[in-house]
Coordinates of C-alpha atoms and ligand atoms in Angstrom, one line a residue:
Chain A
M1 CA 85.5 92.5 70.9
I2 CA 84.0 93.6 74.2
S3 CA 82.2 96.9 74.8
G4 CA 80.4 98.8 77.5
K5 CA 79.1 102.1 78.7
V6 CA 81.9 104.4 80.1
W7 CA 82.2 105.7 83.6
K8 CA 85.1 108.1 84.1
F9 CA 87.4 108.4 87.0
G10 CA 90.4 110.6 87.5
D11 CA 94.0 110.2 88.5
D12 CA 95.3 108.2 91.5
I13 CA 92.1 106.3 92.3
N14 CA 93.3 104.3 95.3
T15 CA 92.2 100.8 96.4
D16 CA 90.8 102.1 99.7
L17 CA 88.1 103.9 97.6
M18 CA 87.2 100.6 95.8
L19 CA 87.4 98.4 99.0
P20 CA 87.1 100.5 102.1
G21 CA 88.8 99.2 105.3
A22 CA 85.4 99.1 107.0
V23 CA 84.3 96.1 104.9
M24 CA 87.6 94.4 104.6
S25 CA 86.5 91.4 106.7
K26 CA 83.0 91.3 105.3
T27 CA 81.7 89.0 102.5
E28 CA 82.5 89.6 98.8
A29 CA 78.9 90.6 98.3
E30 CA 79.1 93.3 101.1
Q31 CA 82.5 94.4 99.8
A32 CA 81.0 94.9 96.3
R33 CA 78.3 97.2 97.6
A34 CA 80.9 99.5 99.0
V35 CA 82.8 100.2 95.7
F36 CA 83.5 104.0 95.4
A37 CA 81.1 104.7 98.3
A38 CA 83.4 107.5 99.6
N39 CA 84.2 109.3 96.4
R40 CA 81.0 108.6 94.4
P41 CA 78.1 107.8 96.8
G42 CA 75.2 106.1 95.0
W43 CA 77.3 105.1 91.9
I44 CA 76.9 101.5 92.8
D45 CA 73.2 101.7 92.1
Q46 CA 73.6 103.6 88.9
M47 CA 76.2 101.3 87.2
K48 CA 75.1 98.1 85.4
P49 CA 77.0 94.9 84.8
G50 CA 78.9 95.2 81.5
D51 CA 79.7 98.9 82.1
V52 CA 83.4 99.9 81.8
L53 CA 85.8 102.2 83.6
V54 CA 88.0 104.8 81.9
A55 CA 90.5 106.4 84.2
G56 CA 93.6 108.6 84.5
R57 CA 97.0 107.9 85.8
N58 CA 98.1 105.4 88.5
F59 CA 94.8 103.6 88.8
G60 CA 94.6 101.3 91.8
M61 CA 97.4 102.9 93.8
G62 CA 97.6 101.9 97.4
S63 CA 97.2 98.6 99.2
N64 CA 97.0 95.0 98.1
R65 CA 93.4 94.6 99.1
P66 CA 91.5 92.6 96.4
A67 CA 89.9 95.7 94.8
S68 CA 90.1 94.0 91.4
R69 CA 87.9 91.2 92.7
S70 CA 85.2 93.7 93.8
L71 CA 85.3 95.4 90.3
R72 CA 85.0 91.9 88.7
N73 CA 82.2 91.0 91.1
I74 CA 80.0 94.1 90.4
G75 CA 80.4 93.2 86.7
I76 CA 82.7 95.9 85.3
G77 CA 83.5 94.7 81.8
F78 CA 87.0 96.1 81.7
L79 CA 89.2 99.0 82.8
L80 CA 91.1 101.4 80.6
A81 CA 93.5 103.7 82.3
E82 CA 96.4 106.0 81.3
S83 CA 98.5 104.0 83.7
I84 CA 97.8 101.2 86.2
N85 CA 99.5 100.6 89.5
G86 CA 101.7 97.5 89.4
L87 CA 100.1 95.7 92.4
F88 CA 96.6 96.5 91.2
F89 CA 97.5 95.2 87.8
R90 CA 98.9 92.0 89.3
N91 CA 95.8 91.5 91.4
S92 CA 93.7 92.1 88.2
V93 CA 95.6 89.3 86.4
N94 CA 95.2 87.0 89.4
F95 CA 91.5 87.7 90.0
G96 CA 90.6 87.6 86.3
F97 CA 89.7 91.3 85.9
V98 CA 90.5 92.8 82.5
A99 CA 92.7 95.9 83.1
V100 CA 94.5 97.5 80.2
E101 CA 96.9 100.4 80.2
C102 CA 95.8 102.6 77.3
P103 CA 97.6 106.0 77.0
G104 CA 95.3 108.6 75.5
C105 CA 92.1 106.9 76.8
F106 CA 91.1 109.6 79.2
A107 CA 90.8 112.3 76.6
A108 CA 89.3 109.9 74.1
F109 CA 86.1 109.2 76.1
E110 CA 83.4 111.1 77.8
E111 CA 81.2 109.6 80.5
G112 CA 78.3 107.8 78.8
D113 CA 80.2 107.0 75.6
T114 CA 80.6 103.4 74.6
A115 CA 84.1 102.0 74.6
E116 CA 85.1 99.0 72.4
L117 CA 88.1 96.9 73.3
D118 CA 89.5 94.3 70.9
L119 CA 92.0 92.1 72.7
D120 CA 93.0 90.2 69.6
R121 CA 94.1 93.3 67.7
W122 CA 94.8 95.4 70.7
K123 CA 92.6 98.2 69.6
V124 CA 90.3 100.6 71.5
V125 CA 87.6 102.5 69.7
N126 CA 85.1 105.2 70.6
P127 CA 82.3 104.7 68.0
R128 CA 80.8 108.1 68.7
T129 CA 84.0 110.0 67.7
G130 CA 85.8 107.4 65.7
A131 CA 88.9 107.8 67.9
T132 CA 91.1 104.7 67.8
L133 CA 93.8 103.9 70.2
A134 CA 96.4 101.1 70.3
P135 CA 97.1 100.0 73.9
P136 CA 100.4 98.1 74.4
P137 CA 99.6 94.4 74.4
V138 CA 99.6 92.5 77.7
P139 CA 101.9 89.4 77.3
D140 CA 100.0 86.2 76.4
Q141 CA 100.9 84.3 79.6
L142 CA 99.3 87.0 81.7
M143 CA 96.4 87.6 79.4
S144 CA 95.3 83.9 79.5
L145 CA 95.2 84.2 83.4
M146 CA 93.3 87.5 83.2
R147 CA 90.7 86.1 80.8
G148 CA 90.6 82.6 82.4
G149 CA 89.4 83.6 85.8
G150 CA 92.7 84.2 87.4
V151 CA 95.2 82.2 89.4
Y152 CA 93.0 80.3 91.8
P153 CA 91.2 78.1 89.2
M154 CA 94.6 77.2 87.8
L155 CA 96.0 76.3 91.3
E156 CA 92.8 74.3 91.9
R157 CA 93.3 72.3 88.7
Q158 CA 96.9 71.5 89.8
G159 CA 95.7 70.3 93.2
L160 CA 97.7 72.9 95.1
I161 CA 94.7 74.7 96.7
A162 CA 91.3 73.4 97.7
P163 CA 88.2 74.5 95.8
R164 CA 86.2 77.0 97.8
A165 CA 83.6 75.2 100.0
Chain B
M1 CA 125.7 97.2 79.2
G2 CA 125.6 96.6 82.9
M3 CA 122.6 96.0 85.2
N4 CA 121.2 98.0 88.1
I5 CA 120.5 96.3 91.5
A6 CA 116.9 95.2 90.8
E7 CA 117.9 93.8 87.4
K8 CA 120.8 91.9 88.9
I9 CA 118.7 90.3 91.7
L10 CA 115.8 89.4 89.3
A11 CA 118.2 88.0 86.6
K12 CA 119.9 85.8 89.2
A13 CA 116.5 84.6 90.6
A14 CA 115.4 83.9 87.0
G15 CA 118.5 81.9 86.3
K16 CA 119.4 84.2 83.4
P17 CA 122.5 86.2 82.5
R18 CA 120.6 89.4 82.2
V19 CA 117.1 91.0 82.1
V20 CA 116.0 94.2 80.5
P21 CA 113.1 96.6 81.1
G22 CA 109.8 95.5 79.6
E23 CA 110.7 91.8 79.9
I24 CA 108.7 89.4 82.2
A25 CA 111.0 87.4 84.5
V26 CA 109.8 84.2 86.2
V27 CA 111.8 84.0 89.4
E28 CA 112.5 81.7 92.3
V29 CA 111.1 83.3 95.5
G30 CA 113.5 83.3 98.4
T31 CA 111.0 84.1 101.1
A32 CA 107.2 84.4 101.2
V33 CA 105.4 86.2 104.1
L34 CA 101.7 85.9 105.0
T35 CA 99.9 88.1 107.6
D36 CA 96.7 87.7 109.6
M37 CA 94.6 89.7 107.1
N38 CA 95.2 86.9 104.6
F39 CA 93.5 84.4 106.8
L40 CA 90.2 86.2 107.0
P41 CA 87.5 83.9 105.7
A42 CA 86.6 86.3 102.9
S43 CA 90.2 86.1 101.5
W44 CA 91.9 82.8 102.5
R45 CA 92.2 79.8 100.2
Q46 CA 93.1 76.5 101.7
I47 CA 96.6 75.4 100.6
L48 CA 97.0 71.6 100.0
K49 CA 100.6 71.4 99.0
M50 CA 103.5 73.7 99.9
H51 CA 106.7 74.2 98.0
D52 CA 109.0 74.6 101.0
P53 CA 107.8 75.6 104.5
R54 CA 111.3 76.8 105.4
K55 CA 110.8 79.7 102.9
V56 CA 107.5 80.8 104.5
V57 CA 107.1 83.3 107.4
V58 CA 103.7 83.9 109.0
V59 CA 103.1 87.1 111.1
L60 CA 99.9 88.2 112.9
D61 CA 100.0 92.0 112.8
H62 CA 97.1 94.1 111.5
L63 CA 94.7 93.3 114.3
V64 CA 96.6 92.0 117.3
P65 CA 95.6 91.1 119.9
A66 CA 92.3 90.3 118.1
N67 CA 89.8 93.2 118.1
E68 CA 86.7 91.3 117.2
P69 CA 85.7 87.6 116.6
L70 CA 86.5 87.7 112.9
S71 CA 90.1 88.7 113.4
A72 CA 90.3 86.1 116.2
A73 CA 89.1 83.5 113.7
A74 CA 91.7 84.6 111.2
H75 CA 94.4 84.2 113.9
T76 CA 93.1 80.7 114.7
A77 CA 93.2 79.8 111.0
A78 CA 96.8 81.0 110.8
R79 CA 97.8 79.0 113.8
A80 CA 96.3 75.8 112.3
F81 CA 98.1 76.5 109.0
V82 CA 101.4 77.0 110.7
K83 CA 101.0 73.8 112.6
R84 CA 99.9 71.8 109.6
F85 CA 102.9 72.7 107.5
G86 CA 105.4 72.9 110.3
I87 CA 106.3 76.5 109.7
E88 CA 109.0 77.6 112.2
R89 CA 109.1 81.3 111.5
F90 CA 105.7 82.2 113.1
H91 CA 105.1 85.5 114.9
D92 CA 102.1 85.1 117.1
V93 CA 100.7 87.5 119.7
G94 CA 103.3 87.7 122.4
R95 CA 107.0 88.1 122.6
D96 CA 107.7 87.9 118.8
Q97 CA 104.7 90.0 117.8
G98 CA 105.2 92.8 115.3
I99 CA 104.2 94.3 111.9
S100 CA 105.4 91.9 109.2
H101 CA 107.8 94.4 107.6
V102 CA 109.3 95.2 110.9
V103 CA 109.6 91.6 112.0
V104 CA 111.3 91.0 108.7
A105 CA 113.8 93.7 109.5
D106 CA 114.3 92.8 113.2
N107 CA 115.2 89.3 112.2
A108 CA 116.9 90.0 108.9
Y109 CA 114.5 87.7 107.0
A110 CA 114.9 89.9 103.9
L111 CA 118.3 88.7 102.7
P112 CA 120.5 90.8 100.4
G113 CA 120.4 89.7 96.8
T114 CA 117.2 87.6 97.1
V115 CA 113.5 87.9 96.2
M116 CA 110.8 88.3 98.9
V117 CA 107.1 88.5 98.4
N118 CA 104.2 89.3 100.8
P119 CA 100.7 90.2 99.9
D120 CA 101.0 93.5 101.7
S121 CA 101.9 96.6 99.7
H122 CA 104.6 97.9 102.0
T123 CA 106.8 94.8 101.5
C124 CA 109.3 97.0 99.5
G125 CA 110.7 98.0 103.0
G126 CA 112.9 94.9 102.7
G127 CA 114.8 96.9 100.0
A128 CA 116.7 98.6 102.8
F129 CA 118.5 95.3 103.1
N130 CA 119.3 95.1 99.3
C131 CA 116.4 92.6 98.9
A132 CA 114.1 92.7 95.9
A133 CA 111.0 92.7 98.1
R134 CA 107.6 93.4 96.7
G135 CA 103.9 93.4 97.8
V136 CA 102.1 91.1 95.3
G137 CA 98.6 90.5 96.8
L138 CA 97.3 87.3 98.2
P139 CA 96.7 85.2 95.1
E140 CA 100.3 85.7 93.9
T141 CA 101.6 84.9 97.4
I142 CA 99.6 81.7 97.4
F143 CA 101.1 81.0 94.0
A144 CA 104.6 81.5 95.4
V145 CA 103.9 79.5 98.5
T146 CA 102.6 76.5 96.5
T147 CA 105.0 76.7 93.5
G148 CA 108.1 78.5 94.8
K149 CA 107.9 81.0 91.9
S150 CA 106.5 84.4 90.9
W151 CA 106.9 86.8 88.0
F152 CA 107.9 90.4 87.6
R153 CA 107.7 92.8 84.7
I154 CA 111.1 94.5 84.7
G155 CA 110.7 98.2 85.2
E156 CA 112.9 101.1 84.3
C157 CA 114.9 102.4 87.3
I158 CA 115.3 105.9 88.9
R159 CA 118.5 106.2 91.0
Y160 CA 118.7 108.7 93.8
E161 CA 122.3 109.7 94.5
L162 CA 122.3 110.6 98.1
Q163 CA 124.7 113.3 99.2
G164 CA 125.3 115.0 102.6
K165 CA 123.5 114.5 105.8
P166 CA 120.0 115.5 107.0
R167 CA 120.0 118.5 109.3
P168 CA 119.1 118.0 113.0
G169 CA 115.3 117.4 113.4
V170 CA 115.0 116.4 109.7
S171 CA 114.1 112.7 109.3
A172 CA 113.8 110.1 106.6
K173 CA 110.1 110.9 106.5
D174 CA 110.9 114.4 105.4
V175 CA 113.3 113.1 102.8
F176 CA 110.4 110.9 101.5
L177 CA 107.9 113.8 101.5
H178 CA 110.5 115.9 99.6
I179 CA 110.8 113.2 96.9
A180 CA 107.0 112.6 96.7
G181 CA 106.4 116.4 96.5
K182 CA 109.1 117.1 93.9
W183 CA 109.0 114.1 91.7
G184 CA 105.5 112.5 92.3
A185 CA 104.6 109.0 91.5
H186 CA 107.0 106.4 90.1
V187 CA 104.5 104.0 88.5
N188 CA 106.0 100.9 87.0
Q189 CA 109.5 102.2 87.9
N190 CA 112.1 100.8 90.3
V191 CA 113.8 103.1 92.7
E192 CA 117.4 102.7 93.7
Y193 CA 119.1 104.5 96.6
G194 CA 122.9 104.9 96.8
G195 CA 125.7 107.3 96.9
P196 CA 127.9 108.8 99.6
G197 CA 125.0 110.2 101.7
L198 CA 123.8 106.6 102.4
A199 CA 126.4 106.3 105.2
N200 CA 124.6 109.2 107.0
L201 CA 121.3 107.3 107.1
S202 CA 120.7 104.8 109.9
L203 CA 119.3 101.5 109.0
N204 CA 116.0 102.6 110.6
A205 CA 116.0 105.7 108.4
R206 CA 116.6 103.6 105.3
R207 CA 113.7 101.4 106.3
T208 CA 111.4 104.4 106.6
L209 CA 112.5 105.5 103.1
A210 CA 112.1 102.0 101.6
I211 CA 108.7 101.4 103.1
M212 CA 107.4 104.7 101.9
G213 CA 108.4 103.8 98.3
T214 CA 105.0 102.1 98.1
E215 CA 103.4 105.5 98.3
L216 CA 105.5 106.5 95.2
S217 CA 103.8 103.5 93.5
A218 CA 107.2 102.2 92.8
E219 CA 107.8 98.6 91.9
F220 CA 111.0 97.7 93.8
V221 CA 112.8 100.1 96.1
I222 CA 116.4 98.9 96.7
F223 CA 119.3 100.3 98.6
E224 CA 122.9 99.7 97.7
P225 CA 124.6 97.3 100.2
D226 CA 127.1 98.8 102.6
E227 CA 129.1 97.3 105.5
A228 CA 126.7 98.6 108.2
M229 CA 123.8 96.8 106.6
L230 CA 125.7 93.6 105.9
A231 CA 127.0 93.4 109.5
Y232 CA 123.4 93.9 110.7
V233 CA 122.1 91.0 108.6
R234 CA 125.0 88.7 109.4
A235 CA 124.4 89.2 113.2
R236 CA 120.8 88.1 112.9
N237 CA 120.4 85.5 110.1
P238 CA 122.9 82.7 109.6
A239 CA 121.7 82.0 106.0
P240 CA 124.2 82.5 103.2
F241 CA 123.5 85.4 100.8
E242 CA 125.2 87.4 98.0
P243 CA 124.5 91.1 98.0
A244 CA 124.0 92.9 94.6
A245 CA 125.7 96.1 93.8
P246 CA 124.9 98.0 90.6
D247 CA 127.3 97.6 87.7
P248 CA 129.4 100.7 87.0
D249 CA 127.7 101.0 83.6
A250 CA 124.2 100.1 84.8
V251 CA 121.4 101.8 82.9
Y252 CA 118.9 104.1 84.6
K253 CA 116.0 106.0 83.3
E254 CA 117.3 108.9 85.3
R255 CA 119.9 109.6 88.0
R256 CA 118.7 112.3 90.5
P257 CA 121.2 113.9 92.9
L258 CA 119.6 114.4 96.3
A259 CA 121.3 116.7 98.8
L260 CA 120.1 115.5 102.1
D261 CA 121.3 118.7 103.9
T262 CA 119.0 120.9 101.9
I263 CA 115.8 119.1 102.9
E264 CA 113.4 120.8 105.5
P265 CA 110.5 119.3 107.5
L266 CA 107.4 118.9 105.4
V267 CA 103.8 117.9 105.8
A268 CA 101.6 116.1 103.3
L269 CA 98.1 117.5 103.1
P270 CA 95.1 115.2 103.5
D271 CA 93.8 112.6 101.0
T272 CA 96.8 111.9 98.8
I273 CA 100.6 111.8 99.3
V274 CA 102.3 112.5 96.1
N275 CA 102.6 116.1 94.9
N276 CA 101.0 117.2 98.1
S277 CA 103.8 118.2 100.4
V278 CA 104.1 121.7 102.0
R279 CA 106.5 123.3 104.5
V280 CA 105.4 122.9 108.1
A281 CA 104.9 126.7 108.4
E282 CA 102.2 126.6 105.7
V283 CA 99.9 124.5 107.8
A284 CA 101.1 125.5 111.3
G285 CA 98.2 126.3 113.5
Q286 CA 95.8 123.8 112.1
K287 CA 94.0 122.3 115.2
I288 CA 94.3 118.6 115.7
D289 CA 92.3 115.9 117.6
Q290 CA 94.8 113.1 117.3
A291 CA 98.5 112.6 116.7
F292 CA 99.8 109.1 115.8
I293 CA 103.4 107.8 115.6
G294 CA 103.7 104.2 114.4
S295 CA 103.3 101.7 111.5
C296 CA 105.9 99.8 109.6
A297 CA 107.3 103.2 108.5
N298 CA 107.7 105.0 111.8
G299 CA 107.5 102.5 114.6
T300 CA 111.3 102.1 115.0
L301 CA 113.5 102.8 118.0
D302 CA 114.8 106.0 116.2
D303 CA 111.2 107.2 116.0
F304 CA 110.7 106.5 119.7
A305 CA 113.9 108.4 120.5
V306 CA 112.8 111.5 118.6
A307 CA 109.3 111.5 120.1
A308 CA 110.7 111.1 123.6
K309 CA 113.2 113.9 123.0
V310 CA 110.4 116.3 121.9
V311 CA 107.9 115.5 124.7
A312 CA 110.3 115.0 127.6
G313 CA 109.2 117.0 130.6
R314 CA 106.2 118.4 128.7
R315 CA 102.5 117.5 128.4
V316 CA 100.3 116.6 125.5
A317 CA 97.8 119.4 124.9
P318 CA 94.4 119.0 126.6
G319 CA 91.9 117.5 124.2
V320 CA 94.6 115.9 122.0
R321 CA 95.4 112.2 121.9
L322 CA 99.0 111.2 121.2
I323 CA 99.2 107.5 120.3
V324 CA 102.5 105.8 119.9
T325 CA 102.7 102.2 118.5
P326 CA 106.0 100.4 118.2
G327 CA 106.6 98.3 115.0
S328 CA 107.4 95.2 117.1
Q329 CA 107.5 94.0 120.7
A330 CA 111.3 93.8 120.3
I331 CA 111.3 97.5 119.6
Y332 CA 108.9 98.0 122.5
R333 CA 111.3 96.3 124.9
D334 CA 114.2 98.4 123.5
A335 CA 112.2 101.6 124.0
L336 CA 111.4 100.5 127.6
A337 CA 115.0 99.8 128.3
A338 CA 116.0 103.2 126.9
G339 CA 113.4 105.0 129.1
Y340 CA 111.4 106.3 126.1
V341 CA 108.2 104.6 127.1
A342 CA 108.2 106.2 130.5
I343 CA 108.9 109.6 129.1
L344 CA 106.1 109.3 126.6
A345 CA 103.6 108.0 129.1
E346 CA 104.5 110.7 131.6
A347 CA 103.8 113.3 128.9
G348 CA 100.4 111.8 128.3
A349 CA 101.0 109.7 125.3
V350 CA 99.3 106.3 125.0
V351 CA 102.0 103.7 124.1
T352 CA 100.3 100.6 122.7
S353 CA 101.6 97.2 121.9
A354 CA 102.9 96.5 118.5
T355 CA 100.3 96.3 115.7
C356 CA 99.2 98.1 112.5
G357 CA 96.3 99.4 114.6
A358 CA 95.6 103.1 113.9
C359 CA 97.5 103.1 110.6
V360 CA 94.9 100.9 109.0
G361 CA 91.9 102.3 111.0
G362 CA 91.7 98.9 112.6
H363 CA 91.8 99.6 116.4
M364 CA 93.6 101.6 119.1
G365 CA 93.2 105.0 117.6
V366 CA 90.4 105.0 115.0
L367 CA 89.2 108.5 113.9
G368 CA 85.7 109.8 114.3
P369 CA 83.6 112.0 111.9
G370 CA 85.2 115.3 111.2
E371 CA 88.3 114.7 113.3
V372 CA 91.7 115.9 112.3
C373 CA 94.8 113.8 112.8
I374 CA 98.5 114.3 112.1
T375 CA 100.2 111.0 111.5
A376 CA 103.7 109.6 111.2
S377 CA 102.5 106.4 109.4
T378 CA 102.2 105.4 105.8
R379 CA 99.0 106.7 104.4
N380 CA 96.7 109.8 104.6
F381 CA 93.9 108.5 102.2
K382 CA 90.4 109.5 102.8
G383 CA 88.8 107.1 105.3
R384 CA 92.2 105.3 105.9
M385 CA 92.2 105.7 109.7
G386 CA 88.5 105.7 110.3
D387 CA 85.6 107.9 109.3
P388 CA 85.8 109.1 105.7
S389 CA 85.2 112.7 106.8
A390 CA 88.3 112.7 109.1
R391 CA 91.3 114.6 107.7
I392 CA 94.7 113.2 107.9
Y393 CA 98.0 115.2 107.6
M394 CA 101.2 113.3 107.4
A395 CA 104.6 114.3 108.8
S396 CA 107.7 113.1 110.6
P397 CA 107.6 111.7 114.2
A398 CA 109.2 115.0 115.4
T399 CA 106.6 117.2 113.8
V400 CA 103.8 114.9 115.0
A401 CA 105.1 115.0 118.6
A402 CA 105.6 118.8 118.6
S403 CA 102.0 119.1 117.2
A404 CA 100.6 116.9 120.0
L405 CA 102.2 119.3 122.6
A406 CA 100.8 122.4 120.8
G407 CA 97.4 121.0 120.0
R408 CA 97.8 122.2 116.5
I409 CA 100.3 121.5 113.7
A410 CA 103.6 122.9 114.8
S411 CA 107.2 122.9 113.9
A412 CA 109.6 120.8 116.0
A413 CA 112.6 123.0 115.1
E414 CA 113.0 124.4 118.6
F415 CA 113.6 120.9 120.1
F416 CA 116.6 120.3 117.9
A417 CA 118.0 123.8 117.9
G418 CA 120.9 122.8 120.1
D419 CA 121.9 119.8 118.1
L420 CA 125.1 119.7 116.1
A421 CA 124.6 119.6 112.4
Ligands
SF4_501 S1 101.5 99.4 109.6 FE1 100.1 100.3 108.1 S2 101.1 100.3 106.2 FE2 102.3 99.0 107.5 S3 101.6 96.9 107.1 FE3 100.4 97.7 108.8 S4 98.6 98.6 107.9 FE4 100.1 98.3 106.2

């Protein structure tokens, strides 16, 4: 079971907001500093590693930029959203960021609540209210990538790409 | 039970008799495309072994010619990569330059009935050619380049049954804004376009519609094959292919009739695209600083023709910048030959070389604080084209050109009044 303090975001949160074009060519550390700078200035200094996101519909809409990597790098424990954009979900699998579609989550949590996610039983709990949700399970083959650091470590082990210098 | 187009293509690529929604299909990738952005040091991972260099296309597009040392370094890395693996389909700065999705269309790299991947989100533009093309991000594309495979979760499909013909002055962009305004996002769903109205949409119009499918958050956006499309592909790519038509008893989540002749010019208000379209009259009069026509969605020869028709013999309003960027240098040459570039330049437009440029806020038309832009490109997100305080309206090339002349958002109807319906 993993748990963390909830930050809430609405519908249609796009990847430009998580990884603005202005820092696209910068280092991962500089990109991480810019997460949600346009829609929630100052948030990056308030959040702490281990905190989690609860969001509305179509989270991660937009471009293919590695926004999941930035969320992973700032230490977001996991994301629950009413629905997740397909490309963002794929990048989350491939960058090893735990992103779970969980219908009903937006209403079940308030900002500051604790969210608990049990990936073995596919159960989400709000201990404050007792609300329990059952997100549809992510298939095992994708889940092992998502929890195992993503696709790059696997390709490194297979000798298909070089380890990062 | 039959299959729709996406299911047919993915089943075939997976070597299975059929696939159904919800299932994950591991497929053979027909073509994998990489762009300059992927070679930025912050993103690129060095590939040691490649599955098959003949299946790989490399295109420098977002920042060409290089706008700063970092993008120049990315271009250098791409050139070294292409050389190391002997990749023949390489589009460097110069004659073959263009935006990846446009180069893919110009050269018919997206083959009917096959699977194409590219990190870039607007890859679904290949669907105009009956190709299951999808933006998959860089890690997945590196996976495809090294292993020859990828995976897709099969989505449910919405089919748009096109009928009739768009009225004069109404473009594929308006058709898209109509769909986005009326039906909103299509998250985790495939979109299929077909029906008798298809014959009334040029291949360029279909490409605009397919590219913009990304903004519906659709998975695959695929058009039914017809003779016009197949002849176009055969004339440009000698590779064999087998187009996929939907089965008569194919299953759809919904079939939506779409009467093209009822659609009117629309504008998307700033910041988000879906559920955000209004009639031009509702925002007419809004002052603008910049007007942009370009990107993988609206840098086609059709778009140049419309823009030239609107501005011919007229002048861009003082204080307004009209920037027109072709999708590829091939389109640039065609626009030159047709006289469109001269007409646009005479009117005061700046016609740039082919690149993503202003669409991605990269160069050649970046917006400053508080500026207002009307754009015929792909996205109006906050900060997309420059400063986060800039406001971006989105419309068709005709509406954008008419607005550039007026200095404020304006209808283009008068320029098409004499055209036959
Ligand atoms: S033109 Fe714009 S939308 Fe198209 S690939 Fe380039 S940046 Fe992306």
